[in-house]
mmCIF file of C-alpha atoms in Angstrom:
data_model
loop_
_atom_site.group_PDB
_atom_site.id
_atom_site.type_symbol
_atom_site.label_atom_id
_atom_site.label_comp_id
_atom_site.label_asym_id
_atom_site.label_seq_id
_atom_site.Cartn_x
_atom_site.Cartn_y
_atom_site.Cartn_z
ATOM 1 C CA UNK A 1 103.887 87.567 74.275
ATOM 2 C CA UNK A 2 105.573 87.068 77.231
ATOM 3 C CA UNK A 3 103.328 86.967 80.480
ATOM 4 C CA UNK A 4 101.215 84.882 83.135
ATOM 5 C CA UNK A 5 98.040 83.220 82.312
ATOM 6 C CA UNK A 6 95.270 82.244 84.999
ATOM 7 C CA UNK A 7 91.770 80.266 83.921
ATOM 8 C CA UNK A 8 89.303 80.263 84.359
ATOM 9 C CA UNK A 9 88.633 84.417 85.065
ATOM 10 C CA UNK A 10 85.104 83.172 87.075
ATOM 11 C CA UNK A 11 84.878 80.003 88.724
ATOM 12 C CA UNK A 12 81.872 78.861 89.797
ATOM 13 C CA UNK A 13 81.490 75.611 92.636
ATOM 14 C CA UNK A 14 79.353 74.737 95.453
ATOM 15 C CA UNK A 15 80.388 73.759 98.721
ATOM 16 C CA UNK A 16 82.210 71.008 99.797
ATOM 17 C CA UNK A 17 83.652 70.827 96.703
ATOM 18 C CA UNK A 18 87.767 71.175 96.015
ATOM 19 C CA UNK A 19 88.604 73.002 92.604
ATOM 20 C CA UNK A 20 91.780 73.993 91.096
ATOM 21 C CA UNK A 21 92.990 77.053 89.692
ATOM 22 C CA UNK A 22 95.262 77.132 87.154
ATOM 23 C CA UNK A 23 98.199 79.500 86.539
ATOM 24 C CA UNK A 24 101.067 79.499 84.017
ATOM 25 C CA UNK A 25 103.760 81.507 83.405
ATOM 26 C CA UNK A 26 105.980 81.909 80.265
ATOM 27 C CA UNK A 27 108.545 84.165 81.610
ATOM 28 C CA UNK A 28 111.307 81.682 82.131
ATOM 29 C CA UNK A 29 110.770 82.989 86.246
ATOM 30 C CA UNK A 30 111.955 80.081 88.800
ATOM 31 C CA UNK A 31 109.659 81.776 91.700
ATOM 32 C CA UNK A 32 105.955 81.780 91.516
ATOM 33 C CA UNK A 33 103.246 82.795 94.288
ATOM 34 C CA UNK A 34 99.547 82.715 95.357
ATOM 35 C CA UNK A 35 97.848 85.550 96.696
ATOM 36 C CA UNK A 36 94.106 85.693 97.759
ATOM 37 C CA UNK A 37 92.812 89.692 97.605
ATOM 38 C CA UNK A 38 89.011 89.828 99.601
ATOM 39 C CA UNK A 39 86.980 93.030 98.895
ATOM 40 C CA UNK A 40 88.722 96.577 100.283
ATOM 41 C CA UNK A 41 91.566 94.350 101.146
ATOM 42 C CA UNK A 42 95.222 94.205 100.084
ATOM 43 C CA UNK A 43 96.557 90.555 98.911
ATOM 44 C CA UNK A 44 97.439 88.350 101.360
ATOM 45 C CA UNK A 45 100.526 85.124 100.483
ATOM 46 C CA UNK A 46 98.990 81.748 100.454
ATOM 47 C CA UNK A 47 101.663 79.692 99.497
ATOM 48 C CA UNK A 48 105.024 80.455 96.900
ATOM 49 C CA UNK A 49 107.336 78.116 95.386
ATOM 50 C CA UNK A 50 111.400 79.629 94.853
ATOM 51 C CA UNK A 51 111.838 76.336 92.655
ATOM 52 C CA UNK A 52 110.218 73.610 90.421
ATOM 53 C CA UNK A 53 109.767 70.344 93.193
ATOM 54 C CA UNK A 54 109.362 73.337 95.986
ATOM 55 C CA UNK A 55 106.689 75.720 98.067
ATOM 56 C CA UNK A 56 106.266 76.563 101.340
ATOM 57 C CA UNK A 57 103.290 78.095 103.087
ATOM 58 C CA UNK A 58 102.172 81.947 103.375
ATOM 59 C CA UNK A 59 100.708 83.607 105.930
ATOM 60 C CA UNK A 60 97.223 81.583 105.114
ATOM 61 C CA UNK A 61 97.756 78.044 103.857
ATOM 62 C CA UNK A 62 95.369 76.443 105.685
ATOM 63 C CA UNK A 63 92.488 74.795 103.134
ATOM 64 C CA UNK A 64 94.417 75.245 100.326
ATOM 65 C CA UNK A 65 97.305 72.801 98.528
ATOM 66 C CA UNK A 66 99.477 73.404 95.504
ATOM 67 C CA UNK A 67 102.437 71.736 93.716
ATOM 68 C CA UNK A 68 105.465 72.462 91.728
ATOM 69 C CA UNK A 69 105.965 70.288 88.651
ATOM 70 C CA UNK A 70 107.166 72.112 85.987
ATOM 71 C CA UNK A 71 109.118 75.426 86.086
ATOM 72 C CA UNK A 72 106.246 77.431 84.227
ATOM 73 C CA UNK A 73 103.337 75.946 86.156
ATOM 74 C CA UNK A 74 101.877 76.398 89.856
ATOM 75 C CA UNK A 75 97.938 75.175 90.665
ATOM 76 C CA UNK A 76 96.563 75.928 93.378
ATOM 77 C CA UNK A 77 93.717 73.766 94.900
ATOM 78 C CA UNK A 78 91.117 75.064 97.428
ATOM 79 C CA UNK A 79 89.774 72.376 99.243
ATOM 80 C CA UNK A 80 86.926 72.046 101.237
ATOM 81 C CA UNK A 81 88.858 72.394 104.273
ATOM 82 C CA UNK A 82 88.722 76.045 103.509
ATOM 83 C CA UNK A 83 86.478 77.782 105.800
ATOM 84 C CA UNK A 84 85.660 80.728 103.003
ATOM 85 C CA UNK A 85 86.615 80.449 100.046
ATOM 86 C CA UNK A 86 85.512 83.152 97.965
ATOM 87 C CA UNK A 87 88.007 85.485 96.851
ATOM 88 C CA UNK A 88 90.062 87.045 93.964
ATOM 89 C CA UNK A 89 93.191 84.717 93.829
ATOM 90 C CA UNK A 90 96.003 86.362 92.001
ATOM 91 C CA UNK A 91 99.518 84.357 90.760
ATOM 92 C CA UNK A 92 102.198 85.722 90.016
ATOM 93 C CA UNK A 93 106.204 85.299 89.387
ATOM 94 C CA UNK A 94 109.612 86.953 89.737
ATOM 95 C CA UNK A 95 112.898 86.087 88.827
ATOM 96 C CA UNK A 96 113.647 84.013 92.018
ATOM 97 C CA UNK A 97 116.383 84.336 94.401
ATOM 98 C CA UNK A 98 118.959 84.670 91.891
ATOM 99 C CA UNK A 99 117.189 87.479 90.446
ATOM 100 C CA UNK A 100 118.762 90.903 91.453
ATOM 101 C CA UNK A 101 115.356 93.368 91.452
ATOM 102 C CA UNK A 102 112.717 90.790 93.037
ATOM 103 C CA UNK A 103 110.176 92.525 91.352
ATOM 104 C CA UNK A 104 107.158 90.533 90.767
ATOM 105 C CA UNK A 105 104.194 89.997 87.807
ATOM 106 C CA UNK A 106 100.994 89.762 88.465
ATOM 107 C CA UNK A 107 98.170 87.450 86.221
ATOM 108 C CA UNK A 108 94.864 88.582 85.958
ATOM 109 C CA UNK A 109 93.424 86.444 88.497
ATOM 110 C CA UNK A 110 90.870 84.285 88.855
ATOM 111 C CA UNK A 111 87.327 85.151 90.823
ATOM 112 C CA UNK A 112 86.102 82.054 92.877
ATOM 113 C CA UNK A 113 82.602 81.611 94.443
ATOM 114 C CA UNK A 114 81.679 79.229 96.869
ATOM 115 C CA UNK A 115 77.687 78.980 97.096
ATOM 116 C CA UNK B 1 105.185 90.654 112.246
ATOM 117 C CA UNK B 2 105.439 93.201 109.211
ATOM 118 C CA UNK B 3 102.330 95.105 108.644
ATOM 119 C CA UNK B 4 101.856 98.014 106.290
ATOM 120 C CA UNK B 5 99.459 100.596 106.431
ATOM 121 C CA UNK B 6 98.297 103.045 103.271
ATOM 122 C CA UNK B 7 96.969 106.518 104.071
ATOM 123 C CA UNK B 8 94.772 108.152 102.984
ATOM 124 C CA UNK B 9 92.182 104.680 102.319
ATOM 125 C CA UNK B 10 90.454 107.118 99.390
ATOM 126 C CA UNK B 11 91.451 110.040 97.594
ATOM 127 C CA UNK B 12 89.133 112.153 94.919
ATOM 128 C CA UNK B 13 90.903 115.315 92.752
ATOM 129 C CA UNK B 14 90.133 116.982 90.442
ATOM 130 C CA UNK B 15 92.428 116.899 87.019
ATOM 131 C CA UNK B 16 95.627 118.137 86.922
ATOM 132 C CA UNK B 17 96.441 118.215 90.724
ATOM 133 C CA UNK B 18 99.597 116.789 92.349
ATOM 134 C CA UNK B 19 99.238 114.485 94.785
ATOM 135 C CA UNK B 20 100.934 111.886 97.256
ATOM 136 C CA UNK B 21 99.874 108.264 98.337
ATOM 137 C CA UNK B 22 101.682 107.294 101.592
ATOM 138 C CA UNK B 23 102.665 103.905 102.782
ATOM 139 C CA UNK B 24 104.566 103.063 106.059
ATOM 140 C CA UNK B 25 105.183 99.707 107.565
ATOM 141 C CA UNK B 26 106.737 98.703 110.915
ATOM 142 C CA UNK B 27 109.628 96.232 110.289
ATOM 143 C CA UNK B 28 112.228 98.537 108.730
ATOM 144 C CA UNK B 29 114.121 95.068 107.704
ATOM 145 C CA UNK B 30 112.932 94.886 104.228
ATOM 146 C CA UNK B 31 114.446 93.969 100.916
ATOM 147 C CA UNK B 32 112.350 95.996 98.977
ATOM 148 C CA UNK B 33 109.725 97.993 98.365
ATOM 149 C CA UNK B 34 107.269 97.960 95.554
ATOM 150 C CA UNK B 35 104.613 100.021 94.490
ATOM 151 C CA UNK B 36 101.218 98.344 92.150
ATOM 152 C CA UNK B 37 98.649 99.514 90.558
ATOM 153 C CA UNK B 38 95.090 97.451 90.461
ATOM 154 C CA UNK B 39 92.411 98.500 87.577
ATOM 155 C CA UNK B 40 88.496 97.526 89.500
ATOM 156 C CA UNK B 41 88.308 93.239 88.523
ATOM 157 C CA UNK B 42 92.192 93.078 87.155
ATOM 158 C CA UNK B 43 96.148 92.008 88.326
ATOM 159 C CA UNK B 44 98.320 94.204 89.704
ATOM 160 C CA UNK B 45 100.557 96.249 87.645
ATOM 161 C CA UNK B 46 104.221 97.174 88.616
ATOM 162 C CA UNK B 47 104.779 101.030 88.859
ATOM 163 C CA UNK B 48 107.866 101.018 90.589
ATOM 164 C CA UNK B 49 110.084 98.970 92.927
ATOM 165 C CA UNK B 50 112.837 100.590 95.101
ATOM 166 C CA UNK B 51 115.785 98.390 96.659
ATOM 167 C CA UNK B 52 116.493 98.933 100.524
ATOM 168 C CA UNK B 53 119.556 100.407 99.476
ATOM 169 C CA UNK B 54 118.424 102.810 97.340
ATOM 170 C CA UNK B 55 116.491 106.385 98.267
ATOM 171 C CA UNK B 56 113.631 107.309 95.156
ATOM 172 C CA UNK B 57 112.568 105.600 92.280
ATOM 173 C CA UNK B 58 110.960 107.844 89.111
ATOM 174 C CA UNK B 59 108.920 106.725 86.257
ATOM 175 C CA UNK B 60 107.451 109.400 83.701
ATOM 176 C CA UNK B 61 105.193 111.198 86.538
ATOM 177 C CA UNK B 62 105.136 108.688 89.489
ATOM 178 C CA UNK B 63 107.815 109.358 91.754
ATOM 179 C CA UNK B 64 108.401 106.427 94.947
ATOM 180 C CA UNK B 65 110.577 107.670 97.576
ATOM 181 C CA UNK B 66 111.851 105.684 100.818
ATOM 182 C CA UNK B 67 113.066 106.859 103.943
ATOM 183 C CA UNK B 68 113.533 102.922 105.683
ATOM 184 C CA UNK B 69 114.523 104.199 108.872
ATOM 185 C CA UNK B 70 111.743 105.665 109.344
ATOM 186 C CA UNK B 71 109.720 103.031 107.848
ATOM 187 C CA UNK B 72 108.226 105.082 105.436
ATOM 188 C CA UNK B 73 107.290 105.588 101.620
ATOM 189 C CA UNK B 74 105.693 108.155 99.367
ATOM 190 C CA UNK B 75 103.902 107.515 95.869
ATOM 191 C CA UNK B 76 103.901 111.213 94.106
ATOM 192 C CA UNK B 77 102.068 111.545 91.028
ATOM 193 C CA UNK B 78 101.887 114.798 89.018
ATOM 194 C CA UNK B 79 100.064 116.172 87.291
ATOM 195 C CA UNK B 80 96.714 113.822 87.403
ATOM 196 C CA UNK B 81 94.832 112.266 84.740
ATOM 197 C CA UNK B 82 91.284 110.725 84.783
ATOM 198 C CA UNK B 83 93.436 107.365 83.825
ATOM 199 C CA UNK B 84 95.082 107.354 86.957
ATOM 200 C CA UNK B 85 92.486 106.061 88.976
ATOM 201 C CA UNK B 86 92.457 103.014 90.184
ATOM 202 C CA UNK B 87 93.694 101.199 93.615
ATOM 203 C CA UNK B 88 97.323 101.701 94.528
ATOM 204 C CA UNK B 89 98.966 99.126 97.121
ATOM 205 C CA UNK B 90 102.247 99.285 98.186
ATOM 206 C CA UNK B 91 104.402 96.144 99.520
ATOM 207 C CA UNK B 92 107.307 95.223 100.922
ATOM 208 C CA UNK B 93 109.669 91.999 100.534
ATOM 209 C CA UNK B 94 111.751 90.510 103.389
ATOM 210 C CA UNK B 95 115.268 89.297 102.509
ATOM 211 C CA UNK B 96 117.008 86.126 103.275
ATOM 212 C CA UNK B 97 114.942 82.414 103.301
ATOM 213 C CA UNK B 98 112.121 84.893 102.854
ATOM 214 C CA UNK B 99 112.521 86.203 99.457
ATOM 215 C CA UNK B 100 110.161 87.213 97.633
ATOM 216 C CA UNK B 101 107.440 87.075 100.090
ATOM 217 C CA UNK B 102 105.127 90.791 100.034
ATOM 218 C CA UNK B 103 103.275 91.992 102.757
ATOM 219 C CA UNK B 104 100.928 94.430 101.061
ATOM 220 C CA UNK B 105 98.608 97.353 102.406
ATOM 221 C CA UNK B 106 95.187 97.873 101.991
ATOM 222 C CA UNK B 107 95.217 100.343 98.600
ATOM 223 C CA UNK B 108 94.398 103.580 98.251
ATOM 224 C CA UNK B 109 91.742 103.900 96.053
ATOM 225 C CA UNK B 110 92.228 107.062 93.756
ATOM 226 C CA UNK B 111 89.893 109.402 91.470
ATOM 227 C CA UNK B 112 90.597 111.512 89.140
ATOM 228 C CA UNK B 113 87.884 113.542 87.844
ATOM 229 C CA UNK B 114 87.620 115.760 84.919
#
């Protein structure tokens, strides 16, 4: 099956600490994003990579780092720098600028608490 | 800076009714425009996407529409079904160096009842 893949699906850390999601994608896309969704809210872009060894920052980097190693992989790391970090944080991927439709798939997330 | 706005924030129907979602945003210079579907705890799911270019989009009995110059979308669904609720969020992509990057509204969050 082809798809995208995010662990853990509840991640549990105390503060101060930096943790890492994970999110993998099979779907042979060279573009993959971050999004962070908080309750009522629609998602907001924390950072997206058009190509492996690439990213730039969304609309709300700050606090949070990723990198771009392989073509089907894209962590993101929320550091302690991040002034509130709980949140739904959804990946997902697209065909890239080469792609004609730019439409994009979504994982299932991952839902992070910060006690 | 692009914003989009969804309207109405909650709708509740009963079975079998029509109805229309709306989204507009305020930067008419968009690439696309897609609409999602979110299940309470899940991903988003891709209904339907409509290129700047192109006018309406139709899947089964979702039908997008866009009117760009106006800065303007509908989501029509027909014919209702307790399945179809859920949260639906529009978004729109911006072209060039920015591709691929959404802005997204807030959902409308959508009952069906039986």
């Amino acid at each position: 099956d082809g798809g995208i893949t995010q662990s853990p699906k509840y991640l549990f850390r105390k503060e101060g600490q930096n943790v890492t999601l994970s999110c993998e994608q099979n779907l042979n896309h060279d573009a993959m994003y971050w999004y962070r969704q908080d309750p009522g809210q629609g998602l907001r872009l924390i950072y997206y990579s058009q190509i492996v060894n690439d990213f730039q920052k969304g609309d709300i980097a700050e606090g949070y780092s990723v990198s771009r190693e392989k073509k089907e992989s894209f962590p993101l790391t929320v550091t302690s720098a991040q002034k509130n970090p709980t949140a739904f944080y959804l990946c997902a991927s697209s065909l890239g600028a080469g792609g004609v439709s730019g439409k994009q798939y979504f994982g299932p997330g991952t839902r992070l608490t910060v006690t | 800076k692009q914003e989009v706005t969804q309207i109405p924030a909650a709708l509740s129907v009963p079975e079998g009714e029509n109805l229309v979602l709306n989204c507009s945003f305020t930067d008419s210079a968009i690439y696309n425009l897609q609409w999602f579907r979110q299940d309470p705890g899940k991903g988003l799911t891709s209904l339907l996407l409509i290129q700047s270019s192109q006018r309406e989009q139709t899947s089964g009995r979702l039908n997008a529409s866009l009117d760009k110059s106006s800065g303007r979308s509908t989501l029509y669904i027909a014919a209702s079904q307790p399945g179809d609720s859920a949260t639906y969020l529009c978004a729109v992509s911006r072209g060039g160096t920015s591709y691929g990057k959404l802005t997204f509204g807030q959902g409308t969050i959508l009952t069906v009842h039986p």
